[in-house]
PDB file of C-alpha atoms in Angstrom:
ATOM      1  CA  MET W   1     100.301 -72.855   1.551  1.00  0.00           C
ATOM      2  CA  ASP W   2      98.307 -75.979   0.854  1.00  0.00           C
ATOM      3  CA  GLY W   3      99.986 -76.618  -2.492  1.00  0.00           C
ATOM      4  CA  THR W   4      96.868 -75.699  -4.459  1.00  0.00           C
ATOM      5  CA  GLN W   5      97.762 -74.129  -7.758  1.00  0.00           C
ATOM      6  CA  GLN W   6      96.441 -70.556  -7.729  1.00  0.00           C
ATOM      7  CA  VAL W   7      95.575 -69.808 -11.336  1.00  0.00           C
ATOM      8  CA  GLU W   8      94.649 -66.193 -11.977  1.00  0.00           C
ATOM      9  CA  ASP W   9      90.885 -65.926 -12.341  1.00  0.00           C
ATOM     10  CA  THR W  10      90.129 -63.907 -15.445  1.00  0.00           C
ATOM     11  CA  TRP W  11      87.278 -63.619 -17.898  1.00  0.00           C
ATOM     12  CA  SER W  12      87.256 -62.729 -21.553  1.00  0.00           C
ATOM     13  CA  VAL W  13      84.846 -60.998 -23.856  1.00  0.00           C
ATOM     14  CA  ALA W  14      85.404 -60.579 -27.581  1.00  0.00           C
ATOM     15  CA  GLY W  15      89.050 -61.588 -27.262  1.00  0.00           C
ATOM     16  CA  ARG W  16      89.880 -59.151 -24.456  1.00  0.00           C
ATOM     17  CA  THR W  17      90.772 -60.519 -21.026  1.00  0.00           C
ATOM     18  CA  PHE W  18      89.919 -58.831 -17.735  1.00  0.00           C
ATOM     19  CA  ARG W  19      90.637 -59.492 -14.067  1.00  0.00           C
ATOM     20  CA  SER W  20      87.915 -57.313 -12.581  1.00  0.00           C
ATOM     21  CA  ARG W  21      84.411 -58.690 -12.804  1.00  0.00           C
ATOM     22  CA  LEU W  22      82.788 -55.407 -11.906  1.00  0.00           C
ATOM     23  CA  ILE W  23      81.847 -53.011 -14.703  1.00  0.00           C
ATOM     24  CA  VAL W  24      80.687 -49.604 -13.539  1.00  0.00           C
ATOM     25  CA  GLY W  25      78.651 -46.894 -15.175  1.00  0.00           C
ATOM     26  CA  THR W  26      79.665 -43.252 -15.301  1.00  0.00           C
ATOM     27  CA  GLY W  27      76.268 -41.601 -14.896  1.00  0.00           C
ATOM     28  CA  LYS W  28      74.558 -39.835 -11.995  1.00  0.00           C
ATOM     29  CA  TYR W  29      77.696 -38.884 -10.055  1.00  0.00           C
ATOM     30  CA  LYS W  30      78.117 -35.511  -8.360  1.00  0.00           C
ATOM     31  CA  ASP W  31      80.939 -34.763 -10.804  1.00  0.00           C
ATOM     32  CA  TYR W  32      83.462 -36.565 -12.984  1.00  0.00           C
ATOM     33  CA  ALA W  33      86.114 -36.455 -10.235  1.00  0.00           C
ATOM     34  CA  GLN W  34      83.880 -38.452  -7.874  1.00  0.00           C
ATOM     35  CA  ASN W  35      83.031 -40.710 -10.778  1.00  0.00           C
ATOM     36  CA  ALA W  36      86.697 -41.440 -11.462  1.00  0.00           C
ATOM     37  CA  ALA W  37      87.395 -42.075  -7.766  1.00  0.00           C
ATOM     38  CA  ALA W  38      84.462 -44.519  -7.584  1.00  0.00           C
ATOM     39  CA  ALA W  39      85.635 -46.409 -10.665  1.00  0.00           C
ATOM     40  CA  GLU W  40      89.088 -46.710  -9.090  1.00  0.00           C
ATOM     41  CA  ALA W  41      87.655 -47.840  -5.742  1.00  0.00           C
ATOM     42  CA  ALA W  42      85.549 -50.444  -7.553  1.00  0.00           C
ATOM     43  CA  GLY W  43      88.694 -51.816  -9.156  1.00  0.00           C
ATOM     44  CA  ALA W  44      86.879 -51.611 -12.483  1.00  0.00           C
ATOM     45  CA  GLU W  45      88.686 -52.143 -15.761  1.00  0.00           C
ATOM     46  CA  ILE W  46      85.650 -51.401 -17.934  1.00  0.00           C
ATOM     47  CA  VAL W  47      83.329 -48.402 -17.638  1.00  0.00           C
ATOM     48  CA  THR W  48      80.195 -47.742 -19.628  1.00  0.00           C
ATOM     49  CA  VAL W  49      79.850 -44.372 -21.323  1.00  0.00           C
ATOM     50  CA  ALA W  50      77.113 -42.612 -23.267  1.00  0.00           C
ATOM     51  CA  LEU W  51      77.384 -40.606 -26.459  1.00  0.00           C
ATOM     52  CA  ARG W  52      75.702 -37.216 -26.698  1.00  0.00           C
ATOM     53  CA  ARG W  53      75.892 -33.941 -28.577  1.00  0.00           C
ATOM     54  CA  VAL W  54      78.703 -31.614 -27.518  1.00  0.00           C
ATOM     55  CA  ASN W  55      77.400 -28.522 -25.727  1.00  0.00           C
ATOM     56  CA  LEU W  56      78.478 -25.898 -28.223  1.00  0.00           C
ATOM     57  CA  SER W  57      77.494 -22.945 -26.063  1.00  0.00           C
ATOM     58  CA  ASP W  58      80.150 -23.919 -23.503  1.00  0.00           C
ATOM     59  CA  PRO W  59      83.041 -25.876 -25.036  1.00  0.00           C
ATOM     60  CA  ASN W  60      84.972 -25.557 -21.763  1.00  0.00           C
ATOM     61  CA  GLN W  61      82.547 -27.710 -19.762  1.00  0.00           C
ATOM     62  CA  PRO W  62      84.230 -30.589 -17.896  1.00  0.00           C
ATOM     63  CA  MET W  63      84.693 -33.611 -20.148  1.00  0.00           C
ATOM     64  CA  LEU W  64      84.422 -37.217 -19.068  1.00  0.00           C
ATOM     65  CA  VAL W  65      87.639 -38.266 -20.817  1.00  0.00           C
ATOM     66  CA  ASP W  66      89.653 -35.721 -18.806  1.00  0.00           C
ATOM     67  CA  HIS W  67      88.733 -37.521 -15.559  1.00  0.00           C
ATOM     68  CA  VAL W  68      87.806 -41.104 -16.402  1.00  0.00           C
ATOM     69  CA  LYS W  69      90.644 -41.667 -18.801  1.00  0.00           C
ATOM     70  CA  PRO W  70      90.418 -44.018 -21.774  1.00  0.00           C
ATOM     71  CA  ASP W  71      94.013 -45.169 -21.253  1.00  0.00           C
ATOM     72  CA  ARG W  72      93.101 -46.371 -17.748  1.00  0.00           C
ATOM     73  CA  PHE W  73      89.673 -47.896 -18.438  1.00  0.00           C
ATOM     74  CA  THR W  74      88.215 -49.771 -21.374  1.00  0.00           C
ATOM     75  CA  PHE W  75      85.294 -47.632 -22.500  1.00  0.00           C
ATOM     76  CA  LEU W  76      82.122 -49.534 -23.254  1.00  0.00           C
ATOM     77  CA  PRO W  77      79.926 -47.134 -25.252  1.00  0.00           C
ATOM     78  CA  ASN W  78      76.200 -47.694 -24.748  1.00  0.00           C
ATOM     79  CA  THR W  79      73.083 -46.884 -26.709  1.00  0.00           C
ATOM     80  CA  ALA W  80      71.085 -45.599 -23.748  1.00  0.00           C
ATOM     81  CA  GLY W  81      68.135 -43.565 -24.922  1.00  0.00           C
ATOM     82  CA  CYS W  82      67.796 -45.431 -28.218  1.00  0.00           C
ATOM     83  CA  PHE W  83      64.409 -46.919 -29.041  1.00  0.00           C
ATOM     84  CA  THR W  84      65.089 -48.289 -32.527  1.00  0.00           C
ATOM     85  CA  GLY W  85      67.778 -50.426 -34.101  1.00  0.00           C
ATOM     86  CA  GLU W  86      68.750 -47.640 -36.501  1.00  0.00           C
ATOM     87  CA  GLU W  87      69.290 -45.152 -33.651  1.00  0.00           C
ATOM     88  CA  ALA W  88      71.461 -47.686 -31.852  1.00  0.00           C
ATOM     89  CA  VAL W  89      73.566 -48.469 -34.908  1.00  0.00           C
ATOM     90  CA  ARG W  90      74.048 -44.766 -35.708  1.00  0.00           C
ATOM     91  CA  THR W  91      75.081 -44.061 -32.105  1.00  0.00           C
ATOM     92  CA  LEU W  92      77.602 -46.887 -31.958  1.00  0.00           C
ATOM     93  CA  ARG W  93      79.138 -46.056 -35.312  1.00  0.00           C
ATOM     94  CA  LEU W  94      79.786 -42.566 -33.977  1.00  0.00           C
ATOM     95  CA  ALA W  95      81.108 -44.042 -30.732  1.00  0.00           C
ATOM     96  CA  ARG W  96      83.512 -46.214 -32.690  1.00  0.00           C
ATOM     97  CA  GLU W  97      84.778 -43.109 -34.457  1.00  0.00           C
ATOM     98  CA  ALA W  98      85.029 -41.187 -31.176  1.00  0.00           C
ATOM     99  CA  GLY W  99      86.925 -43.927 -29.394  1.00  0.00           C
ATOM    100  CA  GLY W 100      88.258 -46.165 -32.091  1.00  0.00           C
ATOM    101  CA  TRP W 101      87.073 -49.503 -30.717  1.00  0.00           C
ATOM    102  CA  ASP W 102      84.355 -51.973 -31.551  1.00  0.00           C
ATOM    103  CA  LEU W 103      83.380 -53.419 -28.144  1.00  0.00           C
ATOM    104  CA  VAL W 104      79.993 -51.886 -27.360  1.00  0.00           C
ATOM    105  CA  LYS W 105      76.938 -52.248 -25.168  1.00  0.00           C
ATOM    106  CA  LEU W 106      73.634 -52.449 -27.007  1.00  0.00           C
ATOM    107  CA  GLU W 107      70.470 -51.438 -25.262  1.00  0.00           C
ATOM    108  CA  VAL W 108      67.264 -50.726 -27.144  1.00  0.00           C
ATOM    109  CA  LEU W 109      64.587 -49.529 -24.790  1.00  0.00           C
ATOM    110  CA  SER W 110      60.852 -49.999 -24.993  1.00  0.00           C
ATOM    111  CA  ASN W 111      59.367 -47.220 -22.880  1.00  0.00           C
ATOM    112  CA  THR W 112      60.576 -44.687 -20.398  1.00  0.00           C
ATOM    113  CA  ALA W 113      58.569 -45.884 -17.389  1.00  0.00           C
ATOM    114  CA  HIS W 114      60.418 -49.161 -16.827  1.00  0.00           C
ATOM    115  CA  LEU W 115      63.259 -48.917 -19.396  1.00  0.00           C
ATOM    116  CA  LEU W 116      62.966 -52.634 -20.065  1.00  0.00           C
ATOM    117  CA  PRO W 117      64.501 -53.676 -23.372  1.00  0.00           C
ATOM    118  CA  ASP W 118      62.488 -54.068 -26.561  1.00  0.00           C
ATOM    119  CA  MET W 119      63.835 -57.514 -27.353  1.00  0.00           C
ATOM    120  CA  GLU W 120      62.541 -57.777 -30.914  1.00  0.00           C
ATOM    121  CA  GLU W 121      64.243 -54.499 -31.790  1.00  0.00           C
ATOM    122  CA  THR W 122      67.330 -55.423 -29.746  1.00  0.00           C
ATOM    123  CA  LEU W 123      67.791 -58.638 -31.715  1.00  0.00           C
ATOM    124  CA  ARG W 124      67.369 -56.770 -35.012  1.00  0.00           C
ATOM    125  CA  ALA W 125      69.909 -54.124 -33.968  1.00  0.00           C
ATOM    126  CA  LEU W 126      72.348 -56.827 -32.833  1.00  0.00           C
ATOM    127  CA  LYS W 127      72.295 -58.406 -36.278  1.00  0.00           C
ATOM    128  CA  LEU W 128      72.972 -55.020 -37.917  1.00  0.00           C
ATOM    129  CA  LEU W 129      75.891 -54.369 -35.564  1.00  0.00           C
ATOM    130  CA  VAL W 130      77.441 -57.819 -35.915  1.00  0.00           C
ATOM    131  CA  ALA W 131      77.279 -57.423 -39.707  1.00  0.00           C
ATOM    132  CA  ASP W 132      79.089 -54.096 -39.255  1.00  0.00           C
ATOM    133  CA  GLY W 133      81.962 -55.703 -37.331  1.00  0.00           C
ATOM    134  CA  PHE W 134      81.033 -54.743 -33.765  1.00  0.00           C
ATOM    135  CA  SER W 135      81.532 -56.947 -30.707  1.00  0.00           C
ATOM    136  CA  VAL W 136      78.253 -56.469 -28.900  1.00  0.00           C
ATOM    137  CA  MET W 137      77.443 -56.955 -25.231  1.00  0.00           C
ATOM    138  CA  VAL W 138      73.671 -56.985 -25.119  1.00  0.00           C
ATOM    139  CA  TYR W 139      71.434 -55.595 -22.392  1.00  0.00           C
ATOM    140  CA  CYS W 140      68.380 -57.837 -22.425  1.00  0.00           C
ATOM    141  CA  SER W 141      65.410 -59.097 -20.493  1.00  0.00           C
ATOM    142  CA  ASP W 142      65.877 -62.135 -18.243  1.00  0.00           C
ATOM    143  CA  ASP W 143      64.201 -64.356 -20.835  1.00  0.00           C
ATOM    144  CA  PRO W 144      66.259 -67.482 -21.595  1.00  0.00           C
ATOM    145  CA  VAL W 145      64.595 -67.877 -25.004  1.00  0.00           C
ATOM    146  CA  TYR W 146      65.617 -64.424 -26.205  1.00  0.00           C
ATOM    147  CA  ALA W 147      69.020 -64.797 -24.536  1.00  0.00           C
ATOM    148  CA  LYS W 148      69.634 -67.857 -26.709  1.00  0.00           C
ATOM    149  CA  LYS W 149      68.534 -65.995 -29.824  1.00  0.00           C
ATOM    150  CA  LEU W 150      70.999 -63.213 -28.987  1.00  0.00           C
ATOM    151  CA  GLU W 151      73.823 -65.695 -28.558  1.00  0.00           C
ATOM    152  CA  ASP W 152      72.938 -67.412 -31.831  1.00  0.00           C
ATOM    153  CA  ALA W 153      72.972 -64.021 -33.555  1.00  0.00           C
ATOM    154  CA  GLY W 154      76.549 -63.416 -32.386  1.00  0.00           C
ATOM    155  CA  ALA W 155      76.279 -61.509 -29.094  1.00  0.00           C
ATOM    156  CA  ALA W 156      79.663 -61.209 -27.362  1.00  0.00           C
ATOM    157  CA  ALA W 157      77.971 -61.234 -23.947  1.00  0.00           C
ATOM    158  CA  ILE W 158      74.460 -61.635 -22.598  1.00  0.00           C
ATOM    159  CA  MET W 159      73.496 -58.994 -20.028  1.00  0.00           C
ATOM    160  CA  PRO W 160      70.071 -59.572 -18.500  1.00  0.00           C
ATOM    161  CA  ALA W 161      68.524 -56.948 -16.262  1.00  0.00           C
ATOM    162  CA  ALA W 162      68.155 -58.157 -12.681  1.00  0.00           C
ATOM    163  CA  ALA W 163      65.442 -55.502 -12.274  1.00  0.00           C
ATOM    164  CA  PRO W 164      64.642 -52.232 -14.057  1.00  0.00           C
ATOM    165  CA  ILE W 165      67.518 -49.786 -14.575  1.00  0.00           C
ATOM    166  CA  GLY W 166      68.074 -47.631 -11.511  1.00  0.00           C
ATOM    167  CA  SER W 167      65.427 -49.460  -9.442  1.00  0.00           C
ATOM    168  CA  GLY W 168      67.882 -51.027  -6.990  1.00  0.00           C
ATOM    169  CA  ARG W 169      65.558 -53.972  -6.397  1.00  0.00           C
ATOM    170  CA  GLY W 170      68.023 -56.809  -6.927  1.00  0.00           C
ATOM    171  CA  ILE W 171      67.537 -60.054  -8.832  1.00  0.00           C
ATOM    172  CA  GLN W 172      63.830 -60.587  -9.494  1.00  0.00           C
ATOM    173  CA  ASN W 173      63.922 -63.905 -11.325  1.00  0.00           C
ATOM    174  CA  PHE W 174      66.572 -66.292 -10.059  1.00  0.00           C
ATOM    175  CA  LEU W 175      65.134 -69.187 -12.021  1.00  0.00           C
ATOM    176  CA  ASN W 176      65.429 -67.441 -15.394  1.00  0.00           C
ATOM    177  CA  LEU W 177      68.843 -65.998 -14.620  1.00  0.00           C
ATOM    178  CA  GLY W 178      70.056 -69.465 -13.649  1.00  0.00           C
ATOM    179  CA  LEU W 179      68.776 -70.915 -16.915  1.00  0.00           C
ATOM    180  CA  ILE W 180      70.554 -68.185 -18.883  1.00  0.00           C
ATOM    181  CA  VAL W 181      73.833 -68.821 -17.047  1.00  0.00           C
ATOM    182  CA  GLU W 182      73.517 -72.555 -17.638  1.00  0.00           C
ATOM    183  CA  GLN W 183      72.749 -72.383 -21.346  1.00  0.00           C
ATOM    184  CA  SER W 184      75.183 -69.635 -22.409  1.00  0.00           C
ATOM    185  CA  SER W 185      78.643 -70.176 -23.796  1.00  0.00           C
ATOM    186  CA  VAL W 186      79.407 -66.443 -23.926  1.00  0.00           C
ATOM    187  CA  PRO W 187      79.814 -64.380 -20.725  1.00  0.00           C
ATOM    188  CA  VAL W 188      76.643 -63.589 -18.775  1.00  0.00           C
ATOM    189  CA  LEU W 189      76.543 -60.352 -16.785  1.00  0.00           C
ATOM    190  CA  VAL W 190      73.821 -58.993 -14.578  1.00  0.00           C
ATOM    191  CA  ASP W 191      73.252 -55.497 -15.923  1.00  0.00           C
ATOM    192  CA  ALA W 192      70.871 -53.163 -14.126  1.00  0.00           C
ATOM    193  CA  GLY W 193      68.817 -53.505 -10.975  1.00  0.00           C
ATOM    194  CA  VAL W 194      71.558 -54.137  -8.420  1.00  0.00           C
ATOM    195  CA  GLY W 195      70.813 -52.172  -5.238  1.00  0.00           C
ATOM    196  CA  THR W 196      73.393 -53.208  -2.696  1.00  0.00           C
ATOM    197  CA  ALA W 197      76.366 -55.497  -2.181  1.00  0.00           C
ATOM    198  CA  SER W 198      74.363 -58.641  -1.432  1.00  0.00           C
ATOM    199  CA  ASP W 199      72.663 -58.379  -4.850  1.00  0.00           C
ATOM    200  CA  ALA W 200      76.067 -58.481  -6.521  1.00  0.00           C
ATOM    201  CA  VAL W 201      77.131 -61.434  -4.366  1.00  0.00           C
ATOM    202  CA  LEU W 202      74.021 -63.379  -5.352  1.00  0.00           C
ATOM    203  CA  ALA W 203      74.584 -62.706  -9.053  1.00  0.00           C
ATOM    204  CA  MET W 204      78.131 -63.998  -8.832  1.00  0.00           C
ATOM    205  CA  GLU W 205      77.170 -66.975  -6.647  1.00  0.00           C
ATOM    206  CA  MET W 206      74.782 -67.996  -9.427  1.00  0.00           C
ATOM    207  CA  GLY W 207      77.699 -68.216 -11.834  1.00  0.00           C
ATOM    208  CA  CYS W 208      77.466 -64.897 -13.636  1.00  0.00           C
ATOM    209  CA  ASP W 209      80.778 -63.869 -15.191  1.00  0.00           C
ATOM    210  CA  ALA W 210      80.531 -60.249 -14.073  1.00  0.00           C
ATOM    211  CA  VAL W 211      78.164 -57.551 -12.865  1.00  0.00           C
ATOM    212  CA  LEU W 212      77.472 -54.144 -14.372  1.00  0.00           C
ATOM    213  CA  MET W 213      76.078 -51.379 -12.190  1.00  0.00           C
ATOM    214  CA  ASN W 214      75.766 -47.621 -11.988  1.00  0.00           C
ATOM    215  CA  THR W 215      73.056 -46.263  -9.698  1.00  0.00           C
ATOM    216  CA  ALA W 216      73.817 -48.567  -6.762  1.00  0.00           C
ATOM    217  CA  ILE W 217      77.203 -46.877  -6.435  1.00  0.00           C
ATOM    218  CA  ALA W 218      76.388 -43.371  -7.671  1.00  0.00           C
ATOM    219  CA  GLU W 219      73.342 -42.938  -5.431  1.00  0.00           C
ATOM    220  CA  ALA W 220      74.836 -44.453  -2.289  1.00  0.00           C
ATOM    221  CA  ARG W 221      75.327 -41.964   0.554  1.00  0.00           C
ATOM    222  CA  ASP W 222      79.066 -42.574   0.165  1.00  0.00           C
ATOM    223  CA  PRO W 223      79.669 -43.664  -3.436  1.00  0.00           C
ATOM    224  CA  ILE W 224      83.385 -44.365  -2.985  1.00  0.00           C
ATOM    225  CA  ARG W 225      82.720 -46.636  -0.036  1.00  0.00           C
ATOM    226  CA  MET W 226      79.924 -48.423  -1.893  1.00  0.00           C
ATOM    227  CA  ALA W 227      82.230 -48.900  -4.873  1.00  0.00           C
ATOM    228  CA  ARG W 228      84.660 -50.652  -2.517  1.00  0.00           C
ATOM    229  CA  ALA W 229      81.829 -52.738  -1.061  1.00  0.00           C
ATOM    230  CA  MET W 230      80.801 -53.814  -4.554  1.00  0.00           C
ATOM    231  CA  LYS W 231      84.361 -54.774  -5.410  1.00  0.00           C
ATOM    232  CA  HIS W 232      84.486 -57.080  -2.397  1.00  0.00           C
ATOM    233  CA  ALA W 233      80.965 -58.380  -3.062  1.00  0.00           C
ATOM    234  CA  VAL W 234      81.803 -59.428  -6.604  1.00  0.00           C
ATOM    235  CA  ILE W 235      85.017 -61.094  -5.454  1.00  0.00           C
ATOM    236  CA  ALA W 236      83.208 -62.855  -2.584  1.00  0.00           C
ATOM    237  CA  GLY W 237      80.431 -64.117  -4.824  1.00  0.00           C
ATOM    238  CA  ARG W 238      82.879 -65.301  -7.454  1.00  0.00           C
ATOM    239  CA  GLU W 239      85.040 -67.121  -4.898  1.00  0.00           C
ATOM    240  CA  ALA W 240      81.962 -68.776  -3.375  1.00  0.00           C
ATOM    241  CA  TRP W 241      80.837 -69.933  -6.820  1.00  0.00           C
ATOM    242  CA  LEU W 242      84.282 -71.376  -7.545  1.00  0.00           C
ATOM    243  CA  ALA W 243      84.538 -72.944  -4.084  1.00  0.00           C
ATOM    244  CA  GLY W 244      81.169 -74.675  -4.439  1.00  0.00           C
ATOM    245  CA  ARG W 245      78.692 -74.200  -1.646  1.00  0.00           C
ATOM    246  CA  MET W 246      77.811 -76.919   0.877  1.00  0.00           C
ATOM    247  CA  ALA W 247      74.654 -78.950   0.453  1.00  0.00           C
ATOM    248  CA  ARG W 248      71.480 -77.663   2.053  1.00  0.00           C
ATOM    249  CA  ARG W 249      70.100 -79.895   4.799  1.00  0.00           C
ATOM    250  CA  ALA W 250      66.697 -80.054   6.373  1.00  0.00           C
ATOM    251  CA  TYR W 251      68.115 -80.511   9.878  1.00  0.00           C
ATOM    252  CA  ALA W 252      71.110 -79.521  11.953  1.00  0.00           C
ATOM    253  CA  ASP W 253      74.467 -81.260  11.667  1.00  0.00           C
ATOM    254  CA  PRO W 254      76.777 -80.547  14.635  1.00  0.00           C
ATOM    255  CA  SER W 255      80.128 -79.005  13.918  1.00  0.00           C
ATOM    256  CA  SER W 256      81.648 -80.393  17.149  1.00  0.00           C
ATOM    257  CA  PRO W 257      81.907 -84.183  17.444  1.00  0.00           C
ATOM    258  CA  MET W 258      79.293 -85.835  19.655  1.00  0.00           C
ATOM    259  CA  ALA W 259      81.784 -88.577  20.662  1.00  0.00           C
ATOM    260  CA  GLY W 260      83.992 -88.052  23.733  1.00  0.00           C
ATOM    261  CA  LEU W 261      81.568 -85.837  25.606  1.00  0.00           C
ATOM    262  CA  ILE W 262      82.260 -85.753  29.353  1.00  0.00           C
TER     263      ILE W 262
ATOM    264  CA  MET F   1      77.586 -19.540 -44.341  1.00  0.00           C
ATOM    265  CA  ASN F   2      74.695 -21.306 -42.646  1.00  0.00           C
ATOM    266  CA  LEU F   3      75.163 -24.694 -41.014  1.00  0.00           C
ATOM    267  CA  THR F   4      72.881 -26.743 -38.823  1.00  0.00           C
ATOM    268  CA  VAL F   5      75.138 -27.897 -35.992  1.00  0.00           C
ATOM    269  CA  ASN F   6      73.681 -30.281 -33.415  1.00  0.00           C
ATOM    270  CA  GLY F   7      70.190 -29.406 -34.551  1.00  0.00           C
ATOM    271  CA  GLU F   8      70.673 -25.660 -34.366  1.00  0.00           C
ATOM    272  CA  LEU F   9      70.824 -23.445 -37.474  1.00  0.00           C
ATOM    273  CA  ARG F  10      73.727 -21.040 -37.096  1.00  0.00           C
ATOM    274  CA  ALA F  11      75.476 -18.436 -39.237  1.00  0.00           C
ATOM    275  CA  PHE F  12      79.253 -18.855 -39.569  1.00  0.00           C
ATOM    276  CA  PRO F  13      81.920 -16.954 -41.450  1.00  0.00           C
ATOM    277  CA  PRO F  14      82.963 -18.862 -44.582  1.00  0.00           C
ATOM    278  CA  LEU F  15      84.584 -22.120 -43.412  1.00  0.00           C
ATOM    279  CA  ALA F  16      86.590 -24.251 -45.794  1.00  0.00           C
ATOM    280  CA  ASP F  17      86.373 -27.606 -44.108  1.00  0.00           C
ATOM    281  CA  LEU F  18      85.635 -29.479 -40.872  1.00  0.00           C
ATOM    282  CA  THR F  19      89.022 -28.594 -39.391  1.00  0.00           C
ATOM    283  CA  ALA F  20      88.049 -24.926 -39.693  1.00  0.00           C
ATOM    284  CA  LEU F  21      84.662 -25.564 -38.078  1.00  0.00           C
ATOM    285  CA  ILE F  22      86.239 -27.366 -35.111  1.00  0.00           C
ATOM    286  CA  ALA F  23      88.627 -24.468 -34.596  1.00  0.00           C
ATOM    287  CA  GLU F  24      85.748 -21.964 -34.923  1.00  0.00           C
ATOM    288  CA  LEU F  25      83.812 -23.841 -32.207  1.00  0.00           C
ATOM    289  CA  GLY F  26      86.838 -24.183 -29.929  1.00  0.00           C
ATOM    290  CA  LEU F  27      86.663 -27.981 -29.746  1.00  0.00           C
ATOM    291  CA  ASP F  28      89.400 -30.573 -29.270  1.00  0.00           C
ATOM    292  CA  ARG F  29      89.267 -32.816 -32.333  1.00  0.00           C
ATOM    293  CA  ARG F  30      90.650 -35.774 -30.384  1.00  0.00           C
ATOM    294  CA  LYS F  31      87.572 -35.837 -28.135  1.00  0.00           C
ATOM    295  CA  VAL F  32      84.718 -35.700 -30.624  1.00  0.00           C
ATOM    296  CA  ALA F  33      83.149 -37.627 -33.472  1.00  0.00           C
ATOM    297  CA  ILE F  34      81.430 -35.891 -36.379  1.00  0.00           C
ATOM    298  CA  GLU F  35      78.666 -36.657 -38.837  1.00  0.00           C
ATOM    299  CA  ARG F  36      78.189 -34.536 -41.939  1.00  0.00           C
ATOM    300  CA  ASN F  37      74.776 -34.971 -43.540  1.00  0.00           C
ATOM    301  CA  LEU F  38      74.304 -38.280 -41.666  1.00  0.00           C
ATOM    302  CA  GLU F  39      77.661 -39.676 -42.808  1.00  0.00           C
ATOM    303  CA  ILE F  40      80.439 -40.230 -40.297  1.00  0.00           C
ATOM    304  CA  VAL F  41      83.605 -38.359 -41.160  1.00  0.00           C
ATOM    305  CA  PRO F  42      86.788 -40.100 -39.980  1.00  0.00           C
ATOM    306  CA  ARG F  43      89.021 -37.833 -37.915  1.00  0.00           C
ATOM    307  CA  SER F  44      91.756 -38.182 -40.535  1.00  0.00           C
ATOM    308  CA  ALA F  45      89.420 -36.705 -43.174  1.00  0.00           C
ATOM    309  CA  TYR F  46      88.407 -33.465 -41.411  1.00  0.00           C
ATOM    310  CA  GLY F  47      90.868 -31.391 -43.450  1.00  0.00           C
ATOM    311  CA  ARG F  48      89.577 -32.636 -46.776  1.00  0.00           C
ATOM    312  CA  THR F  49      85.891 -32.573 -45.897  1.00  0.00           C
ATOM    313  CA  LYS F  50      84.597 -29.382 -47.508  1.00  0.00           C
ATOM    314  CA  LEU F  51      81.632 -27.601 -45.965  1.00  0.00           C
ATOM    315  CA  LEU F  52      78.698 -26.413 -48.057  1.00  0.00           C
ATOM    316  CA  ASP F  53      75.978 -23.978 -47.133  1.00  0.00           C
ATOM    317  CA  GLY F  54      73.110 -25.867 -45.475  1.00  0.00           C
ATOM    318  CA  ASP F  55      75.187 -28.843 -44.290  1.00  0.00           C
ATOM    319  CA  ARG F  56      73.855 -30.663 -41.259  1.00  0.00           C
ATOM    320  CA  ILE F  57      76.618 -31.409 -38.803  1.00  0.00           C
ATOM    321  CA  GLU F  58      76.443 -33.522 -35.644  1.00  0.00           C
ATOM    322  CA  ILE F  59      79.300 -33.284 -33.167  1.00  0.00           C
ATOM    323  CA  VAL F  60      79.215 -35.775 -30.293  1.00  0.00           C
ATOM    324  CA  HIS F  61      81.418 -36.936 -27.468  1.00  0.00           C
ATOM    325  CA  PHE F  62      81.431 -39.363 -24.575  1.00  0.00           C
ATOM    326  CA  ILE F  63      79.627 -38.377 -21.407  1.00  0.00           C
ATOM    327  CA  GLY F  64      78.728 -40.270 -18.241  1.00  0.00           C
ATOM    328  CA  GLY F  65      76.214 -43.089 -18.647  1.00  0.00           C
ATOM    329  CA  GLY F  66      75.287 -46.521 -17.383  1.00  0.00           C
TER     330      GLY F  66
END
């Protein structure tokens, strides 16, 4: 013990406080049991969920809530698949009724090839949702100008894509992401594009408050193991950010003293 | 009676209200959210939400997503 006060490292969004800085998706898993095990292994406290029509021809199909339980995880309903503000608002109003909470993830997509957000429509939808009492975490492009507009419009968190959803290509624009982190007074999360643990470390080392991912875990050869890797990666990156990295030097600086050599 | 449920026109026996429809479909009311003619019906109001021939009903729930 060095006497340093160890204050618990938490983050808050829309008045809720969390210890885990890793949010995981619930799509693309082999089944809901594997999904639940991965969310546990990731140490996640928040999971994203989608809202879809009930399959009426088979009401006994497995249901997400029977495996990934809402009393264990905070559900973050998304608007995946929505291309207009009205679709997004309708979806989240239904989600609020289904789950009874107002913390949501807004994503308004532009086209199906790259799934990058339509920022004009995203901003419009955000304003509709804020007026309707939602706390909105916003999936967005890595554009600092739009990120600021989202924050000014009342976004509860800014969530730029590191790379297209499901691409696994890691952070494509460190400069922009850094500017967004620097300028924002609400939490900034990398959402989408993480491929492996080092991507999550880099996001956290840049000062992001948390990371949101789905495919990187779900499509790993061993999703449970990758979930664990991501948990450690996010912790490692966060600790490194808090610790403050050493200065970069152009030349070597010996770690063993040069004095006293025999 | 005829109802359009999740985009599909279906014939049902006469159903008084949304509670009856949920029972008819074998669903757990705690796990779904319902729109009737584009208006969300709070779970507490299922019993007093009468169904009329031609109503458009959407029944949704949470599934896996990112």
